[in-house]
Amino acid sequence: MSVAVYPGSFDPCTNGHLDIINRSSKLFDKLIVGVLTNMSKSPTFTVEERIELLQSAVSAYPNVEVRSFSGLLVDFMREIDAKVVIKGIRAVSDFEYEFQMALTNKALYPELETLFLHTGQEYMFLSSSVVKEIARYGGSLKGLVPDELIPIVGKRCRMAE
Ligand code: PNS
């Protein structure tokens, strides 16, 4: 069975992330969305909230599972016996950091491959930070996160003000 992991902070998940999940779920038997718990910067959403938002957004995909991980990604990959990491790339500026990360992970776990998927072009500008900034000032999140998550994300970001 082919298994891939799409890791990230997902603070919160956006339609850009969900586009990558949708497309990569068609390439593998199983896609595990790995939510990092021990982030260096303190997240706006707790890990439970980030997982809950993702779970509600991916409920239509039977081969997608949301799991949390802490520590090194390669240790999580070994633990679940997965060898493919999915990364979404929005622009050349993303590539430099992601390339370094891919090579680091390869050095730590030689059997691992990182697969870069280009972002959907309508999501090139989109990031969790952009979503939080818009929400904080009461802007519309329509089209940026799934419709059912708009009230939750909006409320949480305004609370964090
Ligand atoms: O959504 P993000 O914040 O861009 O995701 C980054 C993530 C979680 C993929 C990356 O920070 C990660 O893999 N962290 C785990 C620690 C690790 O393995 N680092 C790489 C080797 S130094």
mmCIF file of C-alpha atoms and ligand atoms in Angstrom:
data_model
loop_
_atom_site.group_PDB
_atom_site.id
_atom_site.type_symbol
_atom_site.label_atom_id
_atom_site.label_comp_id
_atom_site.label_asym_id
_atom_site.label_seq_id
_atom_site.Cartn_x
_atom_site.Cartn_y
_atom_site.Cartn_z
ATOM 1 C CA MET A 1 0.000 0.000 0.000
ATOM 2 C CA SER A 2 1.416 3.412 -0.938
ATOM 3 C CA VAL A 3 1.399 5.866 1.945
ATOM 4 C CA ALA A 4 2.374 9.538 1.900
ATOM 5 C CA VAL A 5 2.555 12.140 4.630
ATOM 6 C CA TYR A 6 1.636 15.789 4.197
ATOM 7 C CA PRO A 7 3.192 17.507 7.213
ATOM 8 C CA GLY A 8 2.604 21.020 8.464
ATOM 9 C CA SER A 9 1.576 23.349 11.241
ATOM 10 C CA PHE A 10 -1.927 23.928 9.813
ATOM 11 C CA ASP A 11 -2.476 26.946 12.071
ATOM 12 C CA PRO A 12 -5.161 26.943 10.641
ATOM 13 C CA CYS A 13 -5.602 24.830 7.491
ATOM 14 C CA THR A 14 -6.469 26.849 4.393
ATOM 15 C CA ASN A 15 -8.038 26.064 1.030
ATOM 16 C CA GLY A 16 -4.463 25.968 -0.326
ATOM 17 C CA HIS A 17 -3.624 23.092 2.038
ATOM 18 C CA LEU A 18 -6.894 21.364 1.172
ATOM 19 C CA ASP A 19 -6.142 21.613 -2.541
ATOM 20 C CA ILE A 20 -2.818 19.829 -1.939
ATOM 21 C CA ILE A 21 -4.600 17.216 0.225
ATOM 22 C CA ASN A 22 -7.242 16.658 -2.450
ATOM 23 C CA ARG A 23 -4.689 16.259 -5.254
ATOM 24 C CA SER A 24 -2.184 14.134 -3.349
ATOM 25 C CA SER A 25 -4.896 11.848 -1.922
ATOM 26 C CA LYS A 26 -5.478 10.718 -5.530
ATOM 27 C CA LEU A 27 -1.833 9.730 -5.966
ATOM 28 C CA PHE A 28 -1.517 7.408 -2.972
ATOM 29 C CA ASP A 29 -3.588 4.647 -1.346
ATOM 30 C CA LYS A 30 -3.382 6.537 1.919
ATOM 31 C CA LEU A 31 -2.512 10.116 2.822
ATOM 32 C CA ILE A 32 -1.652 11.004 6.396
ATOM 33 C CA VAL A 33 -1.863 14.678 7.269
ATOM 34 C CA GLY A 34 0.777 15.163 9.995
ATOM 35 C CA VAL A 35 0.091 18.061 12.342
ATOM 36 C CA LEU A 36 3.205 19.298 14.150
ATOM 37 C CA THR A 37 2.558 19.737 17.876
ATOM 38 C CA ASN A 38 5.831 21.240 19.098
ATOM 39 C CA MET A 39 6.118 24.309 16.904
ATOM 40 C CA SER A 40 8.914 26.809 17.529
ATOM 41 C CA LYS A 41 6.521 29.752 17.287
ATOM 42 C CA SER A 42 3.491 29.456 19.553
ATOM 43 C CA PRO A 43 0.419 28.607 17.479
ATOM 44 C CA THR A 44 -2.855 30.562 17.468
ATOM 45 C CA PHE A 45 -4.848 27.325 17.452
ATOM 46 C CA THR A 46 -4.183 24.472 19.890
ATOM 47 C CA VAL A 47 -3.185 21.162 18.361
ATOM 48 C CA GLU A 48 -6.658 19.812 19.186
ATOM 49 C CA GLU A 49 -8.269 22.719 17.325
ATOM 50 C CA ARG A 50 -5.943 22.357 14.330
ATOM 51 C CA ILE A 51 -6.730 18.639 14.117
ATOM 52 C CA GLU A 52 -10.467 19.224 14.533
ATOM 53 C CA LEU A 53 -10.543 21.838 11.753
ATOM 54 C CA LEU A 54 -8.610 19.532 9.438
ATOM 55 C CA GLN A 55 -10.747 16.519 10.279
ATOM 56 C CA SER A 56 -13.922 18.373 9.474
ATOM 57 C CA ALA A 57 -12.382 19.642 6.208
ATOM 58 C CA VAL A 58 -11.177 16.197 5.035
ATOM 59 C CA SER A 59 -14.170 14.149 6.143
ATOM 60 C CA ALA A 60 -15.145 13.539 2.508
ATOM 61 C CA TYR A 61 -11.831 11.804 1.740
ATOM 62 C CA PRO A 62 -11.910 8.160 2.897
ATOM 63 C CA ASN A 63 -8.149 7.631 2.411
ATOM 64 C CA VAL A 64 -7.036 10.714 4.362
ATOM 65 C CA GLU A 65 -6.168 10.462 8.043
ATOM 66 C CA VAL A 66 -5.176 13.344 10.323
ATOM 67 C CA ARG A 67 -2.541 12.623 12.976
ATOM 68 C CA SER A 68 -0.350 14.700 15.228
ATOM 69 C CA PHE A 69 3.396 14.315 15.560
ATOM 70 C CA SER A 70 6.146 15.898 17.587
ATOM 71 C CA GLY A 71 9.898 15.961 17.152
ATOM 72 C CA LEU A 72 11.504 15.108 13.851
ATOM 73 C CA LEU A 73 9.391 14.367 10.807
ATOM 74 C CA VAL A 74 11.707 11.490 9.851
ATOM 75 C CA ASP A 75 11.041 9.783 13.206
ATOM 76 C CA PHE A 76 7.294 10.032 12.588
ATOM 77 C CA MET A 77 7.778 8.682 9.054
ATOM 78 C CA ARG A 78 9.759 5.709 10.375
ATOM 79 C CA GLU A 79 7.197 5.071 13.107
ATOM 80 C CA ILE A 80 4.339 4.788 10.618
ATOM 81 C CA ASP A 81 6.506 3.177 7.900
ATOM 82 C CA ALA A 82 5.901 5.904 5.294
ATOM 83 C CA LYS A 83 8.535 6.969 2.790
ATOM 84 C CA VAL A 84 6.987 9.849 0.846
ATOM 85 C CA VAL A 85 6.612 13.406 2.103
ATOM 86 C CA ILE A 86 4.323 15.798 0.241
ATOM 87 C CA LYS A 87 5.131 19.506 0.186
ATOM 88 C CA GLY A 88 3.213 22.276 -1.533
ATOM 89 C CA ILE A 89 5.236 24.991 -3.273
ATOM 90 C CA ARG A 90 3.723 28.418 -3.896
ATOM 91 C CA ALA A 91 6.678 30.331 -5.242
ATOM 92 C CA VAL A 92 10.419 30.122 -5.818
ATOM 93 C CA SER A 93 10.856 31.634 -2.344
ATOM 94 C CA ASP A 94 9.211 28.544 -0.808
ATOM 95 C CA PHE A 95 11.480 26.274 -2.794
ATOM 96 C CA GLU A 96 14.784 27.279 -1.224
ATOM 97 C CA TYR A 97 13.673 26.431 2.330
ATOM 98 C CA GLU A 98 11.786 23.315 1.274
ATOM 99 C CA PHE A 99 14.749 22.075 -0.767
ATOM 100 C CA GLN A 100 17.019 22.399 2.271
ATOM 101 C CA MET A 101 14.434 20.594 4.410
ATOM 102 C CA ALA A 102 14.078 17.807 1.814
ATOM 103 C CA LEU A 103 17.852 17.287 1.696
ATOM 104 C CA THR A 104 18.073 17.319 5.500
ATOM 105 C CA ASN A 105 15.312 14.742 5.785
ATOM 106 C CA LYS A 106 16.987 12.633 3.076
ATOM 107 C CA ALA A 107 20.278 12.753 5.001
ATOM 108 C CA LEU A 108 18.466 11.569 8.137
ATOM 109 C CA TYR A 109 16.337 8.941 6.360
ATOM 110 C CA PRO A 110 17.811 7.947 2.975
ATOM 111 C CA GLU A 111 14.790 5.901 1.841
ATOM 112 C CA LEU A 112 12.557 8.943 2.136
ATOM 113 C CA GLU A 113 11.485 10.938 -0.930
ATOM 114 C CA THR A 114 9.975 14.427 -0.894
ATOM 115 C CA LEU A 115 7.416 15.145 -3.572
ATOM 116 C CA PHE A 116 6.783 18.810 -4.377
ATOM 117 C CA LEU A 117 3.356 19.745 -5.702
ATOM 118 C CA HIS A 118 2.822 23.217 -7.100
ATOM 119 C CA THR A 119 0.062 25.158 -5.426
ATOM 120 C CA GLY A 120 -3.248 25.658 -7.191
ATOM 121 C CA GLN A 121 -2.697 29.018 -8.916
ATOM 122 C CA GLU A 122 -5.724 30.548 -7.209
ATOM 123 C CA TYR A 123 -4.008 29.889 -3.858
ATOM 124 C CA MET A 124 -0.549 31.272 -4.646
ATOM 125 C CA PHE A 125 -0.971 34.166 -2.217
ATOM 126 C CA LEU A 126 -2.614 32.123 0.500
ATOM 127 C CA SER A 127 -1.042 31.100 3.813
ATOM 128 C CA SER A 128 -2.217 30.481 7.377
ATOM 129 C CA SER A 129 -0.682 33.848 8.331
ATOM 130 C CA VAL A 130 -2.677 35.655 5.623
ATOM 131 C CA VAL A 131 -5.873 33.968 6.857
ATOM 132 C CA LYS A 132 -5.167 35.010 10.458
ATOM 133 C CA GLU A 133 -4.349 38.591 9.487
ATOM 134 C CA ILE A 134 -7.577 38.962 7.497
ATOM 135 C CA ALA A 135 -9.646 37.317 10.254
ATOM 136 C CA ARG A 136 -8.099 39.478 12.976
ATOM 137 C CA TYR A 137 -9.375 42.614 11.276
ATOM 138 C CA GLY A 138 -12.777 41.194 10.410
ATOM 139 C CA GLY A 139 -12.141 40.677 6.674
ATOM 140 C CA SER A 140 -13.933 38.015 4.648
ATOM 141 C CA LEU A 141 -12.468 34.506 4.659
ATOM 142 C CA LYS A 142 -14.737 33.380 1.819
ATOM 143 C CA GLY A 143 -12.733 31.163 -0.549
ATOM 144 C CA LEU A 144 -9.723 31.122 1.779
ATOM 145 C CA VAL A 145 -10.868 28.418 4.216
ATOM 146 C CA PRO A 146 -13.781 25.968 3.850
ATOM 147 C CA ASP A 147 -17.137 27.736 4.361
ATOM 148 C CA GLU A 148 -17.998 25.697 7.466
ATOM 149 C CA LEU A 149 -14.724 26.752 9.143
ATOM 150 C CA ILE A 150 -15.138 30.501 8.504
ATOM 151 C CA PRO A 151 -17.033 31.320 11.736
ATOM 152 C CA ILE A 152 -14.718 29.231 13.941
ATOM 153 C CA VAL A 153 -11.500 30.600 12.426
ATOM 154 C CA GLY A 154 -12.827 34.171 12.448
ATOM 155 C CA LYS A 155 -13.893 33.997 16.092
ATOM 156 C CA ARG A 156 -10.651 32.395 17.280
ATOM 157 C CA CYS A 157 -8.436 34.929 15.485
ATOM 158 C CA ARG A 158 -10.403 37.886 16.843
ATOM 159 C CA MET A 159 -10.120 36.368 20.343
ATOM 160 C CA ALA A 160 -6.342 36.141 19.912
ATOM 161 C CA GLU A 161 -6.209 39.944 19.401
HETATM 162 O O1 PNS B 1 3.313 24.293 7.828
HETATM 163 P P1 PNS B 1 4.780 24.478 8.078
HETATM 164 O O2 PNS B 1 4.995 25.279 9.350
HETATM 165 O O3 PNS B 1 5.510 25.037 6.903
HETATM 166 O O4 PNS B 1 5.365 22.995 8.343
HETATM 167 C C1 PNS B 1 6.705 22.792 8.662
HETATM 168 C C2 PNS B 1 6.972 21.325 9.038
HETATM 169 C C3 PNS B 1 6.052 20.870 10.144
HETATM 170 C C4 PNS B 1 6.755 20.460 7.841
HETATM 171 C C5 PNS B 1 8.461 21.269 9.480
HETATM 172 O O5 PNS B 1 8.722 22.278 10.396
HETATM 173 C C6 PNS B 1 8.838 19.934 10.124
HETATM 174 O O6 PNS B 1 8.918 18.918 9.466
HETATM 175 N N1 PNS B 1 9.089 19.970 11.455
HETATM 176 C C7 PNS B 1 9.464 18.832 12.243
HETATM 177 C C8 PNS B 1 10.933 18.917 12.685
HETATM 178 C C9 PNS B 1 11.838 18.416 11.577
HETATM 179 O O7 PNS B 1 11.810 17.255 11.234
HETATM 180 N N2 PNS B 1 12.639 19.337 10.961
HETATM 181 C C10 PNS B 1 13.446 19.034 9.795
HETATM 182 C C11 PNS B 1 14.843 18.637 10.137
HETATM 183 S S1 PNS B 1 15.760 19.891 10.966
#
